[in-house]
């Protein structure tokens, strides 16, 4: 049996590694000269920046991605510093007076009455998660504390690149459940590239092939089944096609299927998917700016949602003695035309948060449309199957429920492999 994978991002490589280890002949086609998609490193002045991710795996060494990497024998080490997530609450931003509140004890900033309500809500919602409303709507019904909305926006902005008003409450509670189950984030030693390179090695060691600078221009379908792809005008037959480019772009590659009523229903669901947008500001520092390898959430900031300093876990991600600090901020869809202004506001935030510290901005990046933070914003994923038999979608355009970013990719790949291999 032959499988073709379109795209060598994390989801494509995870699928290729699993299928090539399960007896499939696998070929991966990537349009860029490099593999890894939005999960690989870019070296700038000796700092390991990235094409997308902030070198963080949301549930560290115990989460779904780590489990899948072990399952396919990818040689990756993921380390985490337990308990290292804080909310920086400013009392007086001008005079730089703040408290770093541990994420697990965020309730302590609220009044006694709100703390009691919160404890009750956390207990009851684990059994009966709320449905049919956004996380922000759910909060506004239960808590009368403006800081709670800022904290919710900081968490959703950092983890999902969305405002709390744009995420279904149900999805957020699934995410909390996974945080209880698997714990907080970790950093792969060597950064994102270490993960995608290790997977590419697995694919090649299993006899698979990865082609770069090969763009798939069409998915061939016959009688409602995917039978191969076209690259440079040449047909490449296959029994299975796995697309790593989201439902929207996958659909653009399928010709002559739109008249099928089932396909029309699918297209309506595809049209409702919105990618999540965001911006990243990368800092080079001569001293630690946050001093740990976890996350510093910044609910008081105008735009920045959170910051990490991965060199506290892997010092080799920066030149010797230096630190790599990355700040992430979500961009609301209506602000995409004003990205420069959004990034300027993020830079102002950092000037206040790190007042008096010695750092330099080495790169700012914005991510939207075809190179977004997530191809399908969390809560709007529509699953891994398509109406075309033998055509599956993996990656962050088809995440599993409650899966933050690459954990969602791993859950989606697991789901797809269960459908194909069992
Ligand atoms: P992609 O990376 O989208 O790869 C798809 C590949 O397909 C690309 O290489 C593309 O070139 C190729 N391709 C496209 N069209 C074709 C075609 N027609 N033919 C052949 N090839 C094609 N996640 C985390 O877990 N932790 C984080 O810290 C984190 N931070 C992030 C910060 C930012 C700023 C961004 C942008 C993302 C972040 N993410 C994070 C999300 C994470 O980076 C992505 O979810 C993940 O890398 C996406 O992987 P994917 O499998 O969907 O594939």
CSV table of C-alpha atoms and ligand atoms in Angstrom, one decimal:
chain,number,residue,atom,x,y,z
A,1,UNK,CA,0.0,0.0,0.0
A,2,UNK,CA,1.3,3.4,-0.9
A,3,UNK,CA,0.6,6.7,1.0
A,4,UNK,CA,1.4,10.2,-0.2
A,5,UNK,CA,1.7,13.0,2.3
A,6,UNK,CA,1.2,16.6,1.2
A,7,UNK,CA,3.4,18.9,3.3
A,8,UNK,CA,6.2,18.2,5.8
A,9,UNK,CA,4.8,20.1,8.8
A,10,UNK,CA,4.5,18.3,12.2
A,11,UNK,CA,1.2,16.6,11.3
A,12,UNK,CA,2.5,15.4,7.9
A,13,UNK,CA,5.8,14.0,9.4
A,14,UNK,CA,4.0,12.3,12.3
A,15,UNK,CA,1.6,10.6,9.9
A,16,UNK,CA,4.5,9.7,7.5
A,17,UNK,CA,6.5,8.2,10.5
A,18,UNK,CA,3.6,6.2,11.7
A,19,UNK,CA,2.5,4.9,8.3
A,20,UNK,CA,6.1,4.1,7.1
A,21,UNK,CA,6.5,2.1,10.4
A,22,UNK,CA,3.3,0.2,9.7
A,23,UNK,CA,4.3,-1.3,6.4
A,24,UNK,CA,3.2,1.6,4.0
A,25,UNK,CA,5.4,2.8,1.2
A,26,UNK,CA,5.4,6.6,2.0
A,27,UNK,CA,6.3,9.6,0.0
A,28,UNK,CA,6.2,13.2,1.5
A,29,UNK,CA,6.0,16.2,-0.9
A,30,UNK,CA,6.9,19.6,0.5
A,31,UNK,CA,6.7,22.8,-1.6
A,32,UNK,CA,9.4,24.6,0.4
A,33,UNK,CA,13.2,23.9,0.3
A,34,UNK,CA,13.0,23.0,4.1
A,35,UNK,CA,11.0,20.5,6.1
A,36,UNK,CA,9.2,21.2,9.4
A,37,UNK,CA,6.7,23.9,8.2
A,38,UNK,CA,5.8,26.1,11.2
A,39,UNK,CA,7.8,23.9,13.5
A,40,UNK,CA,11.4,24.4,12.7
A,41,UNK,CA,14.3,26.7,13.6
A,42,UNK,CA,15.7,29.8,11.9
A,43,UNK,CA,19.2,30.7,13.0
A,44,UNK,CA,19.6,34.5,13.4
A,45,UNK,CA,22.9,35.7,14.9
A,46,UNK,CA,23.2,32.3,16.7
A,47,UNK,CA,19.7,32.5,18.2
A,48,UNK,CA,17.5,29.6,17.3
A,49,UNK,CA,14.3,31.5,16.3
A,50,UNK,CA,11.5,29.6,14.6
A,51,UNK,CA,9.2,29.5,11.6
A,52,UNK,CA,6.2,29.5,14.0
A,53,UNK,CA,6.1,27.9,17.4
A,54,UNK,CA,7.7,29.3,20.5
A,55,UNK,CA,9.7,26.0,21.0
A,56,UNK,CA,7.1,24.8,23.5
A,57,UNK,CA,5.2,21.6,23.7
A,58,UNK,CA,2.0,22.4,25.7
A,59,UNK,CA,1.9,19.2,27.8
A,60,UNK,CA,5.6,18.5,27.9
A,61,UNK,CA,7.0,15.0,28.2
A,62,UNK,CA,3.7,13.4,29.3
A,63,UNK,CA,1.3,14.8,26.7
A,64,UNK,CA,-0.1,13.3,23.5
A,65,UNK,CA,2.7,14.5,21.2
A,66,UNK,CA,5.4,13.1,23.5
A,67,UNK,CA,3.5,9.8,23.6
A,68,UNK,CA,3.3,9.7,19.8
A,69,UNK,CA,6.9,10.6,19.3
A,70,UNK,CA,7.9,7.7,21.6
A,71,UNK,CA,5.5,5.4,19.7
A,72,UNK,CA,7.2,6.1,16.4
A,73,UNK,CA,10.7,5.9,18.0
A,74,UNK,CA,11.6,9.6,17.3
A,75,UNK,CA,14.7,10.5,19.2
A,76,UNK,CA,13.5,13.7,21.0
A,77,UNK,CA,14.1,14.9,24.6
A,78,UNK,CA,11.4,17.1,26.1
A,79,UNK,CA,12.1,18.8,29.4
A,80,UNK,CA,9.9,20.9,31.7
A,81,UNK,CA,10.2,22.8,34.9
A,82,UNK,CA,7.1,21.9,36.9
A,83,UNK,CA,5.1,24.7,38.4
A,84,UNK,CA,6.9,27.4,36.3
A,85,UNK,CA,3.9,29.3,35.0
A,86,UNK,CA,3.0,32.7,36.4
A,87,UNK,CA,0.6,35.6,35.9
A,88,UNK,CA,2.3,38.9,36.2
A,89,UNK,CA,-0.2,41.2,37.9
A,90,UNK,CA,0.8,44.9,37.9
A,91,UNK,CA,-0.2,47.0,40.9
A,92,UNK,CA,1.5,50.1,39.4
A,93,UNK,CA,2.8,49.7,35.9
A,94,UNK,CA,4.6,53.1,35.7
A,95,UNK,CA,6.6,52.3,38.8
A,96,UNK,CA,7.1,48.7,37.8
A,97,UNK,CA,5.4,47.3,40.9
A,98,UNK,CA,4.0,43.8,40.3
A,99,UNK,CA,3.5,40.3,41.7
A,100,UNK,CA,4.1,37.1,39.8
A,101,UNK,CA,1.2,34.9,40.9
A,102,UNK,CA,1.6,31.1,40.3
A,103,UNK,CA,-0.8,30.0,37.5
A,104,UNK,CA,-2.1,27.2,39.7
A,105,UNK,CA,-3.0,29.7,42.4
A,106,UNK,CA,-4.4,32.4,40.2
A,107,UNK,CA,-7.6,32.6,42.3
A,108,UNK,CA,-5.7,34.3,45.1
A,109,UNK,CA,-6.0,37.7,43.4
A,110,UNK,CA,-9.8,37.6,43.7
A,111,UNK,CA,-12.1,38.6,46.6
A,112,UNK,CA,-13.0,35.8,49.1
A,113,UNK,CA,-16.5,35.6,47.7
A,114,UNK,CA,-15.2,35.2,44.1
A,115,UNK,CA,-12.7,32.6,45.3
A,116,UNK,CA,-15.5,30.5,46.9
A,117,UNK,CA,-17.5,30.8,43.7
A,118,UNK,CA,-14.5,29.9,41.6
A,119,UNK,CA,-13.8,26.7,43.7
A,120,UNK,CA,-17.4,25.7,43.3
A,121,UNK,CA,-17.4,26.3,39.6
A,122,UNK,CA,-14.2,24.5,39.0
A,123,UNK,CA,-15.6,21.5,40.8
A,124,UNK,CA,-19.1,21.5,39.0
A,125,UNK,CA,-17.8,22.3,35.5
A,126,UNK,CA,-15.5,19.3,35.5
A,127,UNK,CA,-18.6,17.1,35.7
A,128,UNK,CA,-20.9,19.3,33.5
A,129,UNK,CA,-18.8,21.4,31.1
A,130,UNK,CA,-20.8,24.4,29.8
A,131,UNK,CA,-22.0,24.3,26.2
A,132,UNK,CA,-23.1,26.7,23.4
A,133,UNK,CA,-21.3,29.8,24.7
A,134,UNK,CA,-17.9,31.4,24.5
A,135,UNK,CA,-15.5,31.2,27.4
A,136,UNK,CA,-15.8,35.0,28.0
A,137,UNK,CA,-19.7,34.7,28.1
A,138,UNK,CA,-19.4,31.8,30.6
A,139,UNK,CA,-17.0,33.9,32.8
A,140,UNK,CA,-19.3,37.0,32.6
A,141,UNK,CA,-22.2,34.9,34.0
A,142,UNK,CA,-20.3,33.7,37.0
A,143,UNK,CA,-17.5,36.1,38.0
A,144,UNK,CA,-17.7,39.8,38.6
A,145,UNK,CA,-13.9,40.5,38.4
A,146,UNK,CA,-12.4,42.4,35.4
A,147,UNK,CA,-9.0,40.8,36.1
A,148,UNK,CA,-10.6,37.4,35.4
A,149,UNK,CA,-11.3,38.4,31.8
A,150,UNK,CA,-7.8,39.8,31.4
A,151,UNK,CA,-6.4,36.5,32.7
A,152,UNK,CA,-8.7,34.5,30.4
A,153,UNK,CA,-7.6,36.6,27.4
A,154,UNK,CA,-3.9,36.1,28.4
A,155,UNK,CA,-4.4,32.3,28.7
A,156,UNK,CA,-6.4,31.9,25.4
A,157,UNK,CA,-4.1,34.4,23.6
A,158,UNK,CA,-1.0,32.5,24.6
A,159,UNK,CA,-2.3,29.0,24.2
A,160,UNK,CA,-4.7,29.4,21.2
A,161,UNK,CA,-4.0,32.8,19.8
A,162,UNK,CA,-7.6,33.7,20.3
A,163,UNK,CA,-9.5,36.1,22.6
A,164,UNK,CA,-11.6,34.4,25.3
A,165,UNK,CA,-14.8,35.6,23.4
A,166,UNK,CA,-13.7,33.6,20.3
A,167,UNK,CA,-13.2,30.2,22.0
A,168,UNK,CA,-16.1,27.9,22.9
A,169,UNK,CA,-16.2,27.4,26.7
A,170,UNK,CA,-16.5,23.7,26.1
A,171,UNK,CA,-13.1,23.6,24.3
A,172,UNK,CA,-11.4,25.6,27.1
A,173,UNK,CA,-12.7,23.1,29.7
A,174,UNK,CA,-11.4,20.2,27.6
A,175,UNK,CA,-8.1,22.0,27.6
A,176,UNK,CA,-8.1,22.4,31.4
A,177,UNK,CA,-8.9,18.7,31.8
A,178,UNK,CA,-5.9,17.9,29.7
A,179,UNK,CA,-3.8,20.2,31.8
A,180,UNK,CA,-4.9,18.3,34.9
A,181,UNK,CA,-4.2,15.0,33.1
A,182,UNK,CA,-0.8,15.7,31.4
A,183,UNK,CA,0.6,18.8,33.1
A,184,UNK,CA,2.1,22.0,31.7
A,185,UNK,CA,4.5,22.8,28.9
A,186,UNK,CA,8.0,21.6,28.1
A,187,UNK,CA,10.7,22.5,25.7
A,188,UNK,CA,12.2,20.0,23.2
A,189,UNK,CA,16.0,20.1,23.5
A,190,UNK,CA,17.2,21.6,20.2
A,191,UNK,CA,13.9,23.5,19.8
A,192,UNK,CA,11.2,22.7,17.2
A,193,UNK,CA,13.7,21.6,14.6
A,194,UNK,CA,14.9,18.7,16.8
A,195,UNK,CA,11.3,17.3,16.7
A,196,UNK,CA,10.6,17.6,13.0
A,197,UNK,CA,14.2,16.5,12.1
A,198,UNK,CA,13.9,13.4,14.3
A,199,UNK,CA,10.6,12.5,12.6
A,200,UNK,CA,12.1,13.0,9.1
A,201,UNK,CA,14.9,10.6,10.2
A,202,UNK,CA,12.3,8.0,11.3
A,203,UNK,CA,10.5,8.3,7.9
A,204,UNK,CA,13.8,7.8,6.0
A,205,UNK,CA,14.9,5.0,8.3
A,206,UNK,CA,11.6,3.2,7.6
A,207,UNK,CA,12.3,3.4,3.9
A,208,UNK,CA,10.1,6.5,3.2
A,209,UNK,CA,11.1,9.4,0.9
A,210,UNK,CA,10.8,13.1,1.6
A,211,UNK,CA,10.9,15.5,-1.4
A,212,UNK,CA,11.4,19.2,-1.0
A,213,UNK,CA,10.5,21.9,-3.5
A,214,UNK,CA,7.7,19.7,-4.8
A,215,UNK,CA,4.4,21.4,-4.7
A,216,UNK,CA,1.2,19.3,-5.1
A,217,UNK,CA,-1.1,21.1,-7.6
A,218,UNK,CA,-3.9,18.6,-7.7
A,219,UNK,CA,-5.4,15.7,-5.7
A,220,UNK,CA,-6.6,13.1,-8.3
A,221,UNK,CA,-10.0,11.6,-7.5
A,222,UNK,CA,-11.8,8.8,-9.2
A,223,UNK,CA,-15.4,7.6,-8.3
A,224,UNK,CA,-15.2,9.5,-5.0
A,225,UNK,CA,-11.8,8.2,-4.0
A,226,UNK,CA,-8.4,9.8,-3.8
A,227,UNK,CA,-6.0,8.0,-6.1
A,228,UNK,CA,-2.9,10.2,-6.2
A,229,UNK,CA,-1.6,13.7,-6.7
A,230,UNK,CA,-0.1,15.8,-9.5
A,231,UNK,CA,3.2,17.5,-9.2
A,232,UNK,CA,5.0,19.4,-12.0
A,233,UNK,CA,2.2,18.1,-14.3
A,234,UNK,CA,3.1,14.4,-13.5
A,235,UNK,CA,0.7,11.9,-11.8
A,236,UNK,CA,1.8,10.1,-8.7
A,237,UNK,CA,-0.6,7.3,-7.9
A,238,UNK,CA,-1.3,6.3,-4.3
A,239,UNK,CA,-3.8,4.3,-2.2
A,240,UNK,CA,-4.0,7.0,0.4
A,241,UNK,CA,-3.5,10.8,0.4
A,242,UNK,CA,-2.8,12.6,3.7
A,243,UNK,CA,-3.0,16.3,3.5
A,244,UNK,CA,-1.1,18.5,6.0
A,245,UNK,CA,-2.4,21.8,4.7
A,246,UNK,CA,-5.8,22.1,6.3
A,247,UNK,CA,-9.3,21.5,4.9
A,248,UNK,CA,-9.5,24.8,3.0
A,249,UNK,CA,-6.4,24.4,0.9
A,250,UNK,CA,-7.0,20.6,0.5
A,251,UNK,CA,-10.3,21.4,-1.0
A,252,UNK,CA,-8.7,23.8,-3.4
A,253,UNK,CA,-6.6,20.9,-4.8
A,254,UNK,CA,-9.6,18.6,-5.4
A,255,UNK,CA,-11.2,19.1,-8.9
A,256,UNK,CA,-14.6,18.1,-10.2
A,257,UNK,CA,-16.1,16.9,-6.9
A,258,UNK,CA,-18.1,20.0,-6.0
A,259,UNK,CA,-21.4,18.8,-7.6
A,260,UNK,CA,-21.7,15.9,-5.1
A,261,UNK,CA,-24.3,17.0,-2.4
A,262,UNK,CA,-22.3,15.4,0.4
A,263,UNK,CA,-19.3,17.4,-0.8
A,264,UNK,CA,-21.4,20.6,-0.7
A,265,UNK,CA,-22.3,20.0,3.0
A,266,UNK,CA,-18.6,19.4,3.7
A,267,UNK,CA,-17.7,22.7,1.9
A,268,UNK,CA,-20.1,24.6,4.0
A,269,UNK,CA,-18.3,23.3,7.1
A,270,UNK,CA,-14.9,24.2,5.6
A,271,UNK,CA,-16.1,27.7,4.8
A,272,UNK,CA,-16.8,28.3,8.5
A,273,UNK,CA,-13.3,27.5,9.6
A,274,UNK,CA,-11.2,30.5,10.5
A,275,UNK,CA,-7.4,30.4,11.0
A,276,UNK,CA,-6.1,32.1,14.2
A,277,UNK,CA,-3.7,35.0,13.7
A,278,UNK,CA,-0.9,36.3,15.9
A,279,UNK,CA,2.5,38.0,16.2
A,280,UNK,CA,5.7,37.1,17.9
A,281,UNK,CA,8.4,39.4,19.1
A,282,UNK,CA,11.9,37.7,19.7
A,283,UNK,CA,14.3,39.3,22.1
A,284,UNK,CA,18.0,38.6,22.6
A,285,UNK,CA,19.1,39.3,26.2
A,286,UNK,CA,22.4,39.4,28.1
A,287,UNK,CA,20.6,38.4,31.4
A,288,UNK,CA,17.6,36.3,32.2
A,289,UNK,CA,14.5,38.4,31.8
A,290,UNK,CA,12.0,36.0,33.4
A,291,UNK,CA,14.4,33.5,34.9
A,292,UNK,CA,12.6,30.2,34.4
A,293,UNK,CA,11.7,27.8,31.6
A,294,UNK,CA,7.9,28.0,31.8
A,295,UNK,CA,5.5,30.8,30.8
A,296,UNK,CA,4.9,34.3,32.1
A,297,UNK,CA,1.3,35.3,31.3
A,298,UNK,CA,0.8,39.1,31.0
A,299,UNK,CA,-2.9,39.9,31.6
A,300,UNK,CA,-2.2,43.6,32.3
A,301,UNK,CA,-0.5,44.1,29.0
A,302,UNK,CA,-2.1,45.9,26.0
A,303,UNK,CA,-1.3,43.2,23.5
A,304,UNK,CA,1.3,40.7,24.7
A,305,UNK,CA,-0.4,37.6,26.2
A,306,UNK,CA,2.6,35.7,27.5
A,307,UNK,CA,6.4,35.4,27.3
A,308,UNK,CA,8.9,32.5,27.5
A,309,UNK,CA,12.6,32.2,27.9
A,310,UNK,CA,13.5,28.7,26.6
A,311,UNK,CA,17.2,29.2,27.2
A,312,UNK,CA,16.6,28.4,30.9
A,313,UNK,CA,15.9,24.8,29.7
A,314,UNK,CA,18.1,24.6,26.6
A,315,UNK,CA,21.0,27.2,26.7
A,316,UNK,CA,22.1,26.1,23.2
A,317,UNK,CA,19.1,27.9,21.7
A,318,UNK,CA,21.2,31.2,22.1
A,319,UNK,CA,24.9,32.0,21.9
A,320,UNK,CA,26.8,31.2,25.1
A,321,UNK,CA,25.7,33.3,28.1
A,322,UNK,CA,22.8,34.9,26.2
A,323,UNK,CA,19.0,34.3,26.5
A,324,UNK,CA,16.3,33.9,23.9
A,325,UNK,CA,13.0,35.4,25.0
A,326,UNK,CA,9.8,35.2,22.9
A,327,UNK,CA,6.6,37.1,23.4
A,328,UNK,CA,3.3,36.1,21.8
A,329,UNK,CA,0.2,38.1,21.1
A,330,UNK,CA,-3.0,37.2,19.4
A,331,UNK,CA,-4.3,39.4,16.5
A,332,UNK,CA,-8.1,39.7,16.2
A,333,UNK,CA,-9.3,39.1,12.6
A,334,UNK,CA,-10.4,42.7,12.2
A,335,UNK,CA,-6.9,43.9,13.2
A,336,UNK,CA,-5.0,41.9,10.6
A,337,UNK,CA,-4.8,45.0,8.2
A,338,UNK,CA,-3.1,46.9,11.1
A,339,UNK,CA,-0.4,44.4,12.1
A,340,UNK,CA,2.4,47.0,12.3
A,341,UNK,CA,0.3,48.9,14.9
A,342,UNK,CA,-0.4,45.7,16.8
A,343,UNK,CA,3.3,44.8,16.9
A,344,UNK,CA,4.2,48.4,18.0
A,345,UNK,CA,1.7,48.0,20.9
A,346,UNK,CA,3.4,44.7,21.8
A,347,UNK,CA,6.8,46.4,21.8
A,348,UNK,CA,5.5,49.1,24.2
A,349,UNK,CA,4.2,46.3,26.5
A,350,UNK,CA,7.7,44.7,26.6
A,351,UNK,CA,9.3,48.1,27.3
A,352,UNK,CA,7.1,48.3,30.4
A,353,UNK,CA,7.4,44.7,31.5
A,354,UNK,CA,11.2,44.7,31.1
A,355,UNK,CA,11.8,48.3,32.1
A,356,UNK,CA,15.5,48.8,32.8
A,357,UNK,CA,16.6,45.4,31.4
A,358,UNK,CA,19.2,44.9,28.8
A,359,UNK,CA,17.7,43.4,25.6
A,360,UNK,CA,17.5,43.8,21.9
A,361,UNK,CA,14.6,42.9,19.5
A,362,UNK,CA,16.0,40.6,16.9
A,363,UNK,CA,12.9,39.7,15.0
A,364,UNK,CA,9.2,40.4,14.8
A,365,UNK,CA,6.9,38.0,13.0
A,366,UNK,CA,3.2,38.0,12.1
A,367,UNK,CA,1.2,34.9,11.3
A,368,UNK,CA,-2.1,34.9,9.5
A,369,UNK,CA,-4.0,33.4,6.5
A,370,UNK,CA,-1.8,30.8,4.8
A,371,UNK,CA,0.9,30.8,7.5
A,372,UNK,CA,-1.3,31.3,10.6
A,373,UNK,CA,-0.9,30.3,14.2
A,374,UNK,CA,-3.5,27.6,13.7
A,375,UNK,CA,-5.1,26.7,10.4
A,376,UNK,CA,-8.3,26.1,12.2
A,377,UNK,CA,-8.9,28.2,15.3
A,378,UNK,CA,-9.5,26.0,18.4
A,379,UNK,CA,-13.1,24.9,18.8
A,380,UNK,CA,-13.7,25.1,15.0
A,381,UNK,CA,-11.9,22.0,13.9
A,382,UNK,CA,-14.1,19.7,11.8
A,383,UNK,CA,-12.1,16.4,12.1
A,384,UNK,CA,-9.7,14.4,9.9
A,385,UNK,CA,-11.9,12.8,7.3
A,386,UNK,CA,-13.3,14.3,4.0
A,387,UNK,CA,-16.1,13.0,1.8
A,388,UNK,CA,-13.5,11.7,-0.5
A,389,UNK,CA,-12.5,8.1,0.5
A,390,UNK,CA,-8.8,7.7,1.2
A,391,UNK,CA,-8.2,11.5,1.7
A,392,UNK,CA,-7.5,12.6,5.2
A,393,UNK,CA,-6.5,16.0,6.7
A,394,UNK,CA,-4.0,16.2,9.6
A,395,UNK,CA,-2.1,19.1,11.3
A,396,UNK,CA,-3.5,22.2,13.1
A,397,UNK,CA,-6.3,22.5,10.5
A,398,UNK,CA,-7.8,19.2,12.0
A,399,UNK,CA,-6.9,19.0,15.7
A,400,UNK,CA,-8.3,16.6,18.2
A,401,UNK,CA,-10.7,18.0,20.9
A,402,UNK,CA,-9.1,19.8,23.8
A,403,UNK,CA,-5.7,19.7,22.2
A,404,UNK,CA,-3.7,22.8,22.4
A,405,UNK,CA,-1.7,23.4,19.2
A,406,UNK,CA,0.8,20.6,18.6
A,407,UNK,CA,-1.0,18.4,21.2
A,408,UNK,CA,-4.1,18.8,19.1
A,409,UNK,CA,-2.1,17.8,16.0
A,410,UNK,CA,-0.9,14.7,17.8
A,411,UNK,CA,-4.5,13.8,18.8
A,412,UNK,CA,-5.7,14.4,15.2
A,413,UNK,CA,-2.9,12.2,13.8
A,414,UNK,CA,-3.7,9.5,16.3
A,415,UNK,CA,-7.4,9.6,15.3
A,416,UNK,CA,-6.5,9.4,11.6
A,417,UNK,CA,-4.1,6.5,12.2
A,418,UNK,CA,-6.8,4.6,14.1
A,419,UNK,CA,-9.2,5.1,11.1
A,420,UNK,CA,-6.5,3.9,8.6
A,421,UNK,CA,-4.7,1.2,10.5
A,422,UNK,CA,-7.4,-0.5,12.6
B,1,LIG,P1,2.4,23.2,8.8
B,1,LIG,O1,3.5,23.7,9.7
B,1,LIG,O2,1.3,24.0,8.4
B,1,LIG,O3,3.1,22.5,7.5
B,1,LIG,C1,2.4,22.3,6.3
B,1,LIG,C2,3.5,22.2,5.2
B,1,LIG,O4,2.8,22.0,4.0
B,1,LIG,C3,4.3,23.5,5.1
B,1,LIG,O5,5.7,23.2,5.2
B,1,LIG,C4,4.0,24.0,3.7
B,1,LIG,O6,5.0,24.6,3.0
B,1,LIG,C5,3.5,22.7,3.0
B,1,LIG,N1,2.6,22.8,1.9
B,1,LIG,C6,1.6,23.7,1.7
B,1,LIG,N2,1.0,23.5,0.6
B,1,LIG,C7,1.6,22.5,-0.1
B,1,LIG,C8,1.5,21.9,-1.3
B,1,LIG,N3,0.4,22.3,-2.2
B,1,LIG,N4,2.3,20.9,-1.7
B,1,LIG,C9,3.3,20.6,-0.9
B,1,LIG,N5,3.5,21.1,0.3
B,1,LIG,C10,2.7,22.1,0.7
B,1,LIG,N6,2.4,25.3,18.9
B,1,LIG,C11,2.8,24.8,20.0
B,1,LIG,O7,2.5,23.6,20.3
B,1,LIG,N7,3.6,25.4,20.9
B,1,LIG,C12,4.0,26.7,20.6
B,1,LIG,O8,4.8,27.3,21.4
B,1,LIG,C13,3.5,27.4,19.5
B,1,LIG,N8,3.7,28.7,19.3
B,1,LIG,C14,3.3,29.2,18.1
B,1,LIG,C15,3.6,30.6,17.8
B,1,LIG,C16,3.4,31.1,16.6
B,1,LIG,C17,3.7,32.5,16.4
B,1,LIG,C18,2.8,30.3,15.6
B,1,LIG,C19,2.6,30.8,14.2
B,1,LIG,C20,2.4,29.0,15.8
B,1,LIG,C21,2.7,28.4,17.1
B,1,LIG,N9,2.3,27.2,17.4
B,1,LIG,C22,2.7,26.6,18.6
B,1,LIG,C23,1.5,26.3,16.5
B,1,LIG,C24,2.4,25.4,15.7
B,1,LIG,O9,3.6,26.0,15.2
B,1,LIG,C25,1.6,24.8,14.5
B,1,LIG,O10,0.4,24.3,15.0
B,1,LIG,C26,2.3,23.6,13.8
B,1,LIG,O11,3.7,23.9,13.6
B,1,LIG,C27,1.6,23.4,12.5
B,1,LIG,O12,1.9,22.1,12.0
B,1,LIG,P2,1.1,21.5,10.8
B,1,LIG,O13,1.3,20.0,10.9
B,1,LIG,O14,-0.3,22.0,10.8
B,1,LIG,O15,1.9,21.8,9.5
